Structure formats: C-alpha cells, structure tokens
Amino acid sequence: MADAVETGADPRDAPPERLGRRGLTARLVATAVGLALLLGGTLVGTDDDFPFGPFRMFATTDKWSAPISIARAEVTDAAGHTVELTPGNSGVRRAEVEGQLARFRAEPRLLTGLADAYRAHNPDRPAPRSVAVVLRHHQISRSGPTGRYSDEVVATWTVS
Amino acid sequence: MDSLVRWLTEPVPKGRIAAFRTVVYLFVAADITIFTGWVRAHAGIPGDLYRPLFVARILHLPVPTRALVLAIFWTLLIAALAAASGRAHRLLGWTVFLLYLEWMIIAMSYGKVDHDRFGLLVALATLPTAGAARHGDRTLTERGGWALRMTQFGVVATYFLAAWAKLRFGGIGWLTGATLTRAVVRRGTWFADQLVQVPNLMVVSQFGIMAFELLSPVLLVLPRKWQLRAIAACYGFHVMVMATITISFLPHQVAMTSFLPLEKVRPVEWVRARSSHLAGWQRAGRGAAGEAVAVAGHPAVHGPAERDDRPQGE
C-alpha cells in the first residue's frame, strides 16, 4: 500500500485506471523519442532547433578582462529627439537586436524594419528620420561595474 | 525495466490532473495576454526581421502577419480559458498545444530564443492524453501519472541540461567568468547592484548554480517529503533570480507545480464550505464560534480542513 499512501489514495476509492498495452507502448515510445531529441539538441543542436535546442540561458562565458557590451536600438526624429526602442514602444526586444547585430552591421538597410516597427506602434509621434544600433561597452572589475563605459555605433540608417 | 515503467506511469489522483489542467491553461491565457504580450507586438514588425526557426521552415509556417498573429491570439485565448474548465480535454487540449507552440515559434523567430518553457510545452503536449478528470476525484490514473511524470522530466531537464549547455558553450571557465556580472549589468535590480559589488560573490554564486543544476535529477527520486522541500527550495531560487535580474522563468515555475499535491488546493470548495458553514450557524440560531455544524450532505464539521474526513497520504 506504500504507493497508495504516497498518492493520497483510499482503499474505498475506485480501483486505479490502468493503461492498456497499446497506450503504454505508445507512451514509452514517445518518452524515448522525446528524450533522444532533447539529448541530441543539447549535444549538437542550436537555438534554431527550438523547442529541442540546448538550454543555453546564460551559458556563454564572459571574461573579466573584456568590457560587457550591451546593445540598444534608437530612433531619432527630425527635431533631433532620440527614443530607445523597447518592447513597449516597438515590439522590439533588446535581446532580439543583439541576436541580429551581425546582420545589421552587414546590411544597415535592415534598420528600416526597426523604424517601421516604431512607427506602427506610434502613429501619432513624429516619424523617425534615422535609426541606430549602438553597443555600450561597460568596464567591470571583480567588484562589479566600474562606472566607465564607451559607446560604439554598430550601424545607422537614414529613413528615406 | 518493469519498475522503470511503473515509475514512469505511477498513478496519481484524477483530481490532481484536473487541478494541474486549470493551473496550466489559465497560465497560458495569462501568458499570451500579459507576459508574452510582446509577441502580439511582433505583428507590427516587418517580415524581413523574421528569422524562422527550423521547425517553422520544415513545416512551411507562414510569415506572421498582423492578421495571423491576432487570429492565433484570440483563438488561443478562448480555447485556453475553455480548457481550464477541464471539458473536452482532448479537443481543447490539442488545440491549445498546437496554437501555443505556433505562438512560441513566432515569439522565438526574431533573433532571440527563450529557454524557460520546455516543461510547460511538455505539460501541454501530454495533458490531452491524461484522460477526463474532475476536481476532487481521488480515483488513481496511470495516464495522468505519465503526463505529470513527463512534465517533471521537462522541468528537471531544463535545469540539468542548462548545466550541460554551460559546459558546452562556456566551458569550465564559465564557473569563474563574469557571466552573472554581465547579467546584473544588463538587467540588475537595485538589490543586485548591491550584491555585485561584493568581491567574488558572483563567482561563488556561479559555483552554486552549477552544483544545483547538476544535482537536479535527484528531484525525481527523492522521498516525497524531501521532494516537496526541494521543490520549495527551487521556488526560492527563482524568487532570488527574479529579485536580482528580473527574470521570472514563470512558465517553468508553472510546470513545476506538477510535483505538488495540487488536488488539495480547492479554493471553490473552501468558499462553498465556508458559506454553508455560516449558513448553518444562522439556521441553527446559535452562532457559537467553533461549534460543530452539520452541512448538507456531510457529517458535522468544524471547518474546511475537516470536510475531507478520509486519511490523506501526504
């Protein structure tokens, strides 16, 4: 009865519902396939293999000797007013900008997409005249950020 | 082999499946409305920022347009709310699973993949197979047992394989690197900004996280009492992560309720018991606090805790 006590069962309850042979086999096969995909994803997969890709949250190693670089995208209107893009004002997440840095560097024209996203969310605001993706390099020590940083413009695009 | 199969399908009360369904499907509704509302915002992003995942490419899933994203949102919201009732568990369950998977594929196809919802996806994929279940039903079910066990697997895999990924991508140097410091600089709270200044505290924390993740499979085999304590500790870990770098891992935390005796959480019953208890007092005209009162259809009880007079295992 150890099992029954474990699950809060009572002898007066109806008997447990057992799985048939077919149902059991199907579940065991599904378990094995799922496990194989998951292990394969972890061993050789990439993010592209979602949902079976490797669980690589915070998995890269940052060096103490190198600055910590954080990207941001910003749009500037004709009056020179600059707004940083957020999920709230454009649907663009910072990690998404960081995930496409190489593309933006190679093809700055793609930045128009960011300007369009901002415009779609803010039809009443002045239209952006230019878009920029900027990396801020923070210097760090073993006792946290030193407070010193420098900005690097990765890509800019003037909206035509 | 036999004992492994028995363990994989260890029966659970149907009431636990009913409660887990309610929790999971209500979370899906909340998730698409509140927590991943930014997916809807993707509807305004032009198609050329769309970087479809492998699964989207082989299935030839369409480029998400505003109309498509909104259609998925509303259908999924209605289906999830209906599924939370436990009715039509197969039809609604599969509908929610497929639509939520597509929602996630859209979400992850703009250059950033999240890793906090594997357990939830496993729950959504297995709950339609768990059989009909009513709240409070004590009948044991192996179908339900398998669904919960798979979800627990998904939760533990998220921890354990995260350690593996750290060693694969970051190498052993991850332990002594500046990864947590980077996380704090990126999105730290005031609390985290204080902690990060303690020399080497972040490195010590990295050793702790790695040890915790590598040991996580133990969660599956601990004796019940210790398992519940360990799950409480996991929730504590996520509170700490939320308080420092504002990452909630909420879908994972919802999947983790698959370890809990959810069938004992009966808010509707408690409210009912309380109101009929009060009504009983008024009818009896005595109103003496703590006095035993007979409730319709039940023997005399002193409070909600006594409504279930049968022995409880956990």
Coordinates of C-alpha atoms in Angstrom, one line a residue:
Chain A
M1 CA 0.0 0.0 0.0
A2 CA 3.0 2.3 0.1
D3 CA 2.2 3.6 -3.3
A4 CA -1.4 4.4 -2.4
V5 CA -0.4 6.2 0.8
E6 CA 2.1 8.2 -1.3
T7 CA -0.5 9.4 -3.7
G8 CA -3.2 10.1 -1.2
A9 CA -5.4 7.2 -2.2
D10 CA -8.0 5.5 -0.1
P11 CA -9.0 1.8 -0.2
R12 CA -12.7 2.8 -0.5
D13 CA -12.0 4.7 -3.8
A14 CA -12.5 3.1 -7.2
P15 CA -9.5 1.0 -8.4
P16 CA -6.8 2.8 -10.3
E17 CA -7.3 3.2 -14.0
R18 CA -4.6 1.2 -15.7
L19 CA -3.1 1.8 -19.1
G20 CA -3.7 -0.8 -21.8
R21 CA -0.8 -2.4 -23.6
R22 CA -1.2 -0.2 -26.6
G23 CA -1.4 3.0 -24.6
L24 CA 1.6 2.1 -22.5
T25 CA 3.7 1.2 -25.6
A26 CA 2.8 4.5 -27.3
R27 CA 3.8 6.4 -24.2
L28 CA 7.1 4.6 -23.8
V29 CA 7.9 5.3 -27.4
A30 CA 7.0 8.9 -27.0
T31 CA 9.2 9.1 -23.9
A32 CA 12.2 7.6 -25.7
V33 CA 11.8 9.8 -28.8
G34 CA 11.4 13.0 -26.7
L35 CA 14.4 12.1 -24.6
A36 CA 16.5 11.4 -27.8
L37 CA 15.5 14.7 -29.4
L38 CA 16.3 16.6 -26.2
L39 CA 19.7 15.0 -25.7
G40 CA 20.5 15.4 -29.4
G41 CA 19.6 19.1 -29.1
T42 CA 21.7 19.6 -26.1
L43 CA 24.7 17.8 -27.5
V44 CA 24.8 19.1 -31.1
G45 CA 21.8 21.4 -31.5
T46 CA 21.5 25.2 -31.6
D47 CA 18.7 27.7 -30.8
D48 CA 17.3 27.0 -34.3
D49 CA 16.2 23.6 -33.1
F50 CA 13.6 25.1 -30.6
P51 CA 11.9 23.5 -28.6
F52 CA 14.6 20.8 -28.5
G53 CA 17.7 23.1 -28.7
P54 CA 20.2 23.4 -25.9
F55 CA 19.2 25.2 -22.7
R56 CA 21.8 27.9 -23.2
M57 CA 20.4 30.7 -21.0
F58 CA 23.5 32.5 -19.5
A59 CA 25.7 29.7 -20.9
T60 CA 28.4 31.9 -22.5
T61 CA 31.5 32.8 -20.5
D62 CA 32.2 36.5 -20.2
K63 CA 35.8 37.4 -19.5
W64 CA 36.7 39.7 -16.6
S65 CA 39.3 41.4 -18.8
A66 CA 36.8 42.4 -21.5
P67 CA 34.1 45.0 -21.2
I68 CA 30.5 44.0 -21.0
S69 CA 28.7 45.1 -24.2
I70 CA 25.0 45.9 -24.2
A71 CA 23.1 46.8 -27.3
R72 CA 20.3 49.2 -27.8
A73 CA 18.4 50.4 -30.8
E74 CA 17.2 54.0 -31.0
V75 CA 15.3 56.2 -33.5
T76 CA 15.8 60.0 -33.9
D77 CA 13.1 62.3 -35.3
A78 CA 13.6 65.4 -37.5
A79 CA 13.8 67.6 -34.3
G80 CA 16.7 65.5 -33.1
H81 CA 14.7 63.9 -30.4
T82 CA 16.0 60.3 -29.7
V83 CA 14.0 57.4 -28.3
E84 CA 15.4 54.0 -27.3
L85 CA 13.3 51.1 -28.7
T86 CA 11.6 48.9 -26.1
P87 CA 9.1 46.0 -26.4
G88 CA 6.5 48.6 -25.2
N89 CA 7.1 51.2 -27.9
S90 CA 8.0 49.0 -30.8
G91 CA 7.7 45.3 -30.0
V92 CA 11.5 45.0 -30.4
R93 CA 13.3 43.3 -27.5
R94 CA 16.9 44.2 -26.7
A95 CA 18.0 40.5 -27.0
E96 CA 16.5 40.5 -30.5
V97 CA 18.6 43.4 -31.5
E98 CA 21.7 41.7 -30.0
G99 CA 20.7 38.5 -31.8
Q100 CA 20.8 40.2 -35.2
L101 CA 23.8 42.5 -34.7
A102 CA 25.9 40.8 -37.4
R103 CA 23.1 41.2 -39.9
F104 CA 22.6 44.9 -39.0
R105 CA 26.4 45.5 -39.3
A106 CA 26.5 43.8 -42.8
E107 CA 23.2 45.3 -44.1
P108 CA 22.3 48.6 -42.3
R109 CA 19.3 48.9 -44.6
L110 CA 17.6 46.3 -42.4
L111 CA 17.4 49.0 -39.7
T112 CA 14.4 50.5 -41.6
G113 CA 12.5 47.5 -40.1
L114 CA 13.1 48.9 -36.7
A115 CA 11.9 52.3 -37.7
D116 CA 8.8 50.8 -39.3
A117 CA 8.1 48.8 -36.0
Y118 CA 8.3 52.1 -34.0
R119 CA 6.1 53.9 -36.5
A120 CA 3.5 51.2 -36.4
H121 CA 3.3 51.5 -32.6
N122 CA 3.4 55.3 -32.5
P123 CA 1.4 56.6 -35.5
D124 CA 0.8 59.9 -33.6
R125 CA 4.5 60.6 -32.8
P126 CA 6.9 62.3 -35.2
A127 CA 8.3 59.9 -37.8
P128 CA 11.8 58.7 -37.2
R129 CA 14.4 60.2 -39.6
S130 CA 17.3 57.9 -38.6
V131 CA 17.8 54.6 -36.8
A132 CA 20.9 53.5 -35.0
V133 CA 22.1 50.3 -33.2
V134 CA 24.6 51.2 -30.5
L135 CA 26.8 49.0 -28.3
R136 CA 27.7 50.3 -24.9
H137 CA 30.9 48.7 -23.5
H138 CA 30.9 48.7 -19.7
Q139 CA 34.2 48.2 -17.9
I140 CA 34.0 45.8 -15.0
S141 CA 36.1 44.6 -12.1
R142 CA 35.7 41.7 -9.6
S143 CA 33.6 44.2 -7.6
G144 CA 31.1 44.9 -10.3
P145 CA 30.9 47.6 -13.0
T146 CA 33.4 50.4 -12.6
G147 CA 31.0 53.0 -14.0
R148 CA 33.2 53.7 -17.0
Y149 CA 31.8 52.9 -20.5
S150 CA 32.2 53.8 -24.1
D151 CA 29.6 53.7 -26.9
E152 CA 30.2 52.1 -30.4
V153 CA 27.7 52.8 -33.2
V154 CA 27.2 49.4 -34.9
A155 CA 25.0 50.6 -37.7
T156 CA 23.0 53.6 -38.7
W157 CA 20.4 54.2 -41.4
T158 CA 18.6 57.3 -42.6
V159 CA 15.0 56.7 -43.4
S160 CA 14.2 57.8 -46.9
Chain B
M1 CA 12.6 -2.5 -16.6
D2 CA 9.2 -3.2 -15.1
S3 CA 9.9 -0.9 -12.1
L4 CA 11.0 1.8 -14.5
V5 CA 7.8 1.5 -16.5
R6 CA 5.8 1.5 -13.2
W7 CA 7.6 4.7 -12.1
L8 CA 7.0 6.4 -15.5
T9 CA 3.3 5.8 -15.1
E10 CA 2.9 5.9 -11.4
P11 CA -0.8 6.6 -10.8
V12 CA -1.9 10.0 -9.4
P13 CA -5.4 11.1 -8.3
K14 CA -7.5 12.4 -11.1
G15 CA -8.2 15.5 -9.0
R16 CA -4.5 16.4 -9.4
I17 CA -4.8 16.2 -13.2
A18 CA -7.9 18.4 -13.1
A19 CA -6.2 21.0 -10.9
F20 CA -3.0 20.9 -13.0
R21 CA -5.1 21.5 -16.1
T22 CA -6.7 24.5 -14.6
V23 CA -3.4 26.0 -13.5
V24 CA -1.7 25.3 -16.8
Y25 CA -4.4 26.5 -19.1
L26 CA -5.2 29.6 -17.0
F27 CA -1.5 30.4 -17.2
V28 CA -1.5 30.1 -21.0
A29 CA -4.3 32.6 -21.1
A30 CA -2.4 34.9 -18.8
D31 CA 0.9 34.3 -20.6
I32 CA -0.2 35.3 -24.1
T33 CA -2.2 38.3 -22.7
I34 CA 0.3 39.7 -20.2
F35 CA 3.7 38.0 -20.1
T36 CA 4.4 37.4 -23.8
G37 CA 2.2 40.3 -25.0
W38 CA 5.2 41.4 -26.9
V39 CA 4.5 38.5 -29.3
R40 CA 1.4 40.5 -30.4
A41 CA 3.6 43.5 -30.8
H42 CA 5.6 41.4 -33.4
A43 CA 2.6 41.8 -35.6
G44 CA 3.9 45.3 -36.3
I45 CA 7.4 44.2 -37.2
P46 CA 8.0 43.8 -40.9
G47 CA 8.6 40.3 -42.3
D48 CA 12.3 40.9 -43.1
L49 CA 13.3 40.8 -39.4
Y50 CA 11.5 37.4 -39.2
R51 CA 14.1 34.6 -38.9
P52 CA 12.0 31.4 -39.0
L53 CA 13.2 28.6 -36.8
F54 CA 14.0 25.1 -38.2
V55 CA 10.6 23.8 -37.3
A56 CA 8.9 26.7 -39.0
R57 CA 10.9 26.2 -42.1
I58 CA 10.2 22.4 -42.5
L59 CA 6.5 22.9 -41.7
H60 CA 6.4 25.9 -44.1
L61 CA 4.7 28.0 -41.5
P62 CA 3.6 31.4 -42.9
V63 CA 5.3 34.7 -42.2
P64 CA 3.4 36.1 -39.2
T65 CA 1.2 39.0 -40.4
R66 CA -0.8 41.2 -38.1
A67 CA -4.0 39.3 -39.1
L68 CA -2.4 35.9 -38.4
V69 CA -0.9 36.9 -35.0
L70 CA -4.2 38.3 -33.9
A71 CA -6.2 35.3 -35.1
I72 CA -3.9 33.0 -33.2
F73 CA -4.1 35.2 -30.1
W74 CA -7.9 35.2 -29.9
T75 CA -8.5 31.6 -30.8
L76 CA -5.8 30.5 -28.3
L77 CA -7.2 32.7 -25.6
I78 CA -10.7 31.3 -25.9
A79 CA -9.5 27.7 -26.2
A80 CA -7.2 28.1 -23.2
L81 CA -10.0 29.6 -21.0
A82 CA -12.4 26.8 -22.1
A83 CA -9.7 24.1 -21.5
A84 CA -9.2 25.4 -17.9
S85 CA -12.6 24.0 -17.1
G86 CA -11.4 20.5 -17.9
R87 CA -14.1 20.0 -20.5
A88 CA -13.4 18.4 -23.9
H89 CA -9.9 17.8 -22.7
R90 CA -8.6 16.2 -25.9
L91 CA -10.1 18.6 -28.5
L92 CA -9.3 21.7 -26.4
G93 CA -6.0 20.3 -25.1
W94 CA -4.6 19.6 -28.6
T95 CA -5.9 22.9 -29.9
V96 CA -4.2 24.8 -27.1
F97 CA -0.9 22.8 -27.5
L98 CA -0.7 23.4 -31.3
L99 CA -1.6 27.1 -31.1
Y100 CA 0.7 27.8 -28.2
L101 CA 3.5 26.0 -30.0
E102 CA 2.9 28.2 -33.0
W103 CA 2.7 31.3 -30.7
M104 CA 6.1 30.4 -29.3
I105 CA 7.6 29.7 -32.7
I106 CA 6.6 33.2 -33.8
A107 CA 8.0 34.6 -30.5
M108 CA 11.4 32.9 -31.0
S109 CA 11.7 33.7 -34.7
Y110 CA 13.1 37.3 -34.3
G111 CA 16.6 36.5 -33.2
K112 CA 16.1 35.5 -29.6
V113 CA 15.1 32.1 -28.3
D114 CA 14.0 31.7 -24.7
H115 CA 14.6 28.6 -22.7
D116 CA 12.1 28.9 -19.8
R117 CA 9.2 27.0 -21.2
F118 CA 10.2 23.5 -22.2
G119 CA 8.4 22.0 -19.2
L120 CA 5.2 23.9 -20.0
L121 CA 5.3 22.7 -23.6
V122 CA 5.7 19.1 -22.3
A123 CA 2.7 19.7 -20.0
L124 CA 0.6 21.0 -22.9
A125 CA 1.7 18.1 -25.1
T126 CA 0.8 15.4 -22.5
L127 CA -2.3 16.8 -20.8
P128 CA -4.6 15.9 -23.7
T129 CA -3.6 12.3 -23.2
A130 CA -4.2 12.3 -19.4
G131 CA -7.9 11.3 -19.6
A132 CA -11.0 13.0 -18.3
A133 CA -10.6 14.3 -14.7
R134 CA -12.9 16.1 -12.3
H135 CA -11.7 18.3 -9.4
G136 CA -11.6 16.3 -6.2
D137 CA -11.8 12.9 -7.8
R138 CA -9.5 10.5 -5.9
T139 CA -9.5 7.8 -8.5
L140 CA -5.9 7.0 -9.5
T141 CA -4.9 7.2 -13.1
E142 CA -1.8 5.9 -14.9
R143 CA -2.5 8.2 -17.9
G144 CA -2.4 11.2 -15.7
G145 CA 0.6 9.8 -13.9
W146 CA 2.6 9.6 -17.1
A147 CA 1.6 13.2 -18.1
L148 CA 2.8 14.6 -14.8
R149 CA 6.0 12.5 -14.8
M150 CA 6.8 13.8 -18.3
T151 CA 6.3 17.4 -17.2
Q152 CA 8.5 16.7 -14.2
F153 CA 11.1 15.4 -16.6
G154 CA 10.8 18.5 -18.6
V155 CA 11.4 20.7 -15.5
V156 CA 14.4 18.7 -14.4
A157 CA 15.8 18.6 -17.9
T158 CA 15.6 22.4 -18.0
Y159 CA 17.9 22.6 -15.0
F160 CA 20.2 19.7 -15.7
L161 CA 20.7 20.3 -19.4
A162 CA 21.3 24.0 -18.7
A163 CA 24.4 23.0 -16.8
W164 CA 25.4 20.8 -19.7
A165 CA 24.9 23.8 -22.1
K166 CA 27.1 26.0 -19.9
L167 CA 29.9 23.5 -20.1
R168 CA 29.4 23.0 -23.8
F169 CA 29.3 26.7 -24.7
G170 CA 31.0 28.4 -21.9
G171 CA 33.5 25.7 -20.9
I172 CA 34.7 25.1 -17.4
G173 CA 35.8 28.7 -17.4
W174 CA 32.1 29.6 -17.0
L175 CA 32.4 28.9 -13.3
T176 CA 35.0 31.6 -12.7
G177 CA 33.9 34.0 -15.5
A178 CA 31.9 37.2 -15.5
T179 CA 28.6 35.8 -16.7
L180 CA 26.5 36.8 -13.7
T181 CA 28.1 40.2 -13.5
R182 CA 27.1 40.7 -17.1
A183 CA 23.5 39.6 -16.3
V184 CA 23.4 42.2 -13.5
V185 CA 24.8 45.0 -15.6
R186 CA 22.3 44.2 -18.3
R187 CA 19.2 43.9 -16.1
G188 CA 20.1 44.1 -12.5
T189 CA 17.8 45.5 -9.8
W190 CA 18.9 47.8 -7.0
F191 CA 19.3 44.7 -4.8
A192 CA 21.6 43.0 -7.5
D193 CA 23.6 46.2 -7.9
Q194 CA 24.5 46.0 -4.2
L195 CA 25.4 42.3 -4.4
V196 CA 27.5 42.6 -7.5
Q197 CA 29.9 44.9 -5.6
V198 CA 30.7 42.2 -3.0
P199 CA 34.1 40.9 -4.4
N200 CA 33.8 37.5 -6.0
L201 CA 30.2 36.9 -4.8
M202 CA 29.1 36.4 -8.4
V203 CA 31.8 33.7 -8.9
V204 CA 30.7 31.9 -5.7
S205 CA 27.1 32.1 -7.0
Q206 CA 28.1 30.5 -10.3
F207 CA 29.6 27.5 -8.5
G208 CA 26.3 27.3 -6.5
I209 CA 24.1 27.4 -9.7
M210 CA 26.2 24.8 -11.5
A211 CA 26.1 22.4 -8.5
F212 CA 22.3 22.9 -8.1
E213 CA 21.7 22.3 -11.8
L214 CA 23.9 19.2 -12.0
L215 CA 22.2 17.7 -8.9
S216 CA 18.7 18.5 -10.1
P217 CA 17.9 14.9 -11.3
V218 CA 17.7 14.0 -7.6
L219 CA 14.4 15.9 -7.5
L220 CA 12.8 12.9 -9.4
V221 CA 13.8 10.2 -7.0
L222 CA 13.8 11.9 -3.5
P223 CA 11.4 10.6 -0.9
R224 CA 8.1 12.5 -1.1
K225 CA 8.7 14.7 2.0
W226 CA 12.1 15.7 0.8
Q227 CA 11.0 16.1 -2.8
L228 CA 8.4 18.8 -1.7
R229 CA 11.1 20.6 0.4
A230 CA 13.5 20.5 -2.6
I231 CA 10.8 21.9 -4.9
A232 CA 10.2 24.7 -2.3
A233 CA 13.9 25.4 -2.5
C234 CA 13.7 25.6 -6.3
Y235 CA 10.9 28.2 -6.0
G236 CA 13.1 30.1 -3.5
F237 CA 15.9 30.1 -6.2
H238 CA 13.5 31.6 -8.7
V239 CA 12.4 34.3 -6.2
M240 CA 16.1 35.2 -5.8
V241 CA 16.7 35.3 -9.6
M242 CA 13.6 37.5 -10.0
A243 CA 14.8 39.8 -7.2
T244 CA 18.2 40.2 -8.8
I245 CA 18.0 40.0 -12.6
T246 CA 14.2 40.2 -13.1
I247 CA 13.9 37.0 -15.0
S248 CA 10.8 35.2 -13.8
F249 CA 11.1 31.8 -15.6
L250 CA 7.3 31.8 -14.9
P251 CA 6.3 29.1 -17.5
H252 CA 8.9 26.8 -15.9
Q253 CA 7.6 27.5 -12.4
V254 CA 4.0 26.7 -13.6
A255 CA 5.3 23.4 -15.0
M256 CA 7.0 22.7 -11.6
T257 CA 3.6 22.6 -9.9
S258 CA 3.4 19.0 -11.5
F259 CA 5.4 18.0 -8.4
L260 CA 2.8 19.3 -5.9
P261 CA -0.3 17.7 -4.4
L262 CA -2.5 20.2 -6.3
E263 CA -5.7 18.2 -5.7
K264 CA -5.6 19.5 -2.1
V265 CA -5.9 23.1 -3.2
R266 CA -9.7 23.5 -3.6
P267 CA -10.5 27.2 -3.5
V268 CA -14.0 26.7 -4.8
E269 CA -14.7 24.0 -2.2
W270 CA -13.3 26.2 0.6
V271 CA -15.5 29.1 -0.3
R272 CA -18.5 26.8 -0.5
A273 CA -17.7 25.1 2.8
R274 CA -17.3 28.4 4.5
S275 CA -20.5 29.9 3.2
S276 CA -22.6 26.8 4.0
H277 CA -20.8 26.7 7.4
L278 CA -22.0 30.3 8.0
A279 CA -25.5 29.5 6.7
G280 CA -25.6 26.5 9.1
W281 CA -24.8 28.8 12.0
Q282 CA -27.5 31.2 11.1
R283 CA -30.1 28.4 10.6
A284 CA -29.2 26.9 14.0
G285 CA -29.5 30.3 15.6
R286 CA -26.7 29.6 18.0
G287 CA -23.8 31.0 16.2
A288 CA -21.3 29.9 18.8
A289 CA -17.9 30.0 17.2
G290 CA -16.2 26.7 16.7
E291 CA -19.3 24.7 17.4
A292 CA -19.8 21.6 15.1
V293 CA -22.3 22.3 12.4
A294 CA -23.9 19.7 10.1
V295 CA -23.5 20.8 6.4
A296 CA -25.9 19.4 3.9
G297 CA -24.8 16.0 2.7
H298 CA -21.9 15.9 5.1
P299 CA -21.3 14.9 8.7
A300 CA -20.7 17.6 11.2
V301 CA -17.5 19.5 10.5
H302 CA -15.6 22.2 12.4
G303 CA -14.1 23.9 9.3
P304 CA -12.9 23.4 5.8
A305 CA -10.0 21.2 6.8
E306 CA -12.4 18.6 8.2
R307 CA -14.6 18.4 5.1
D308 CA -12.4 15.5 3.8
D309 CA -12.6 13.1 6.7
R310 CA -10.7 10.4 4.9
P311 CA -7.0 9.9 5.6
Q312 CA -4.6 11.9 3.5
G313 CA -1.3 10.4 2.5
E314 CA 0.9 13.5 2.1

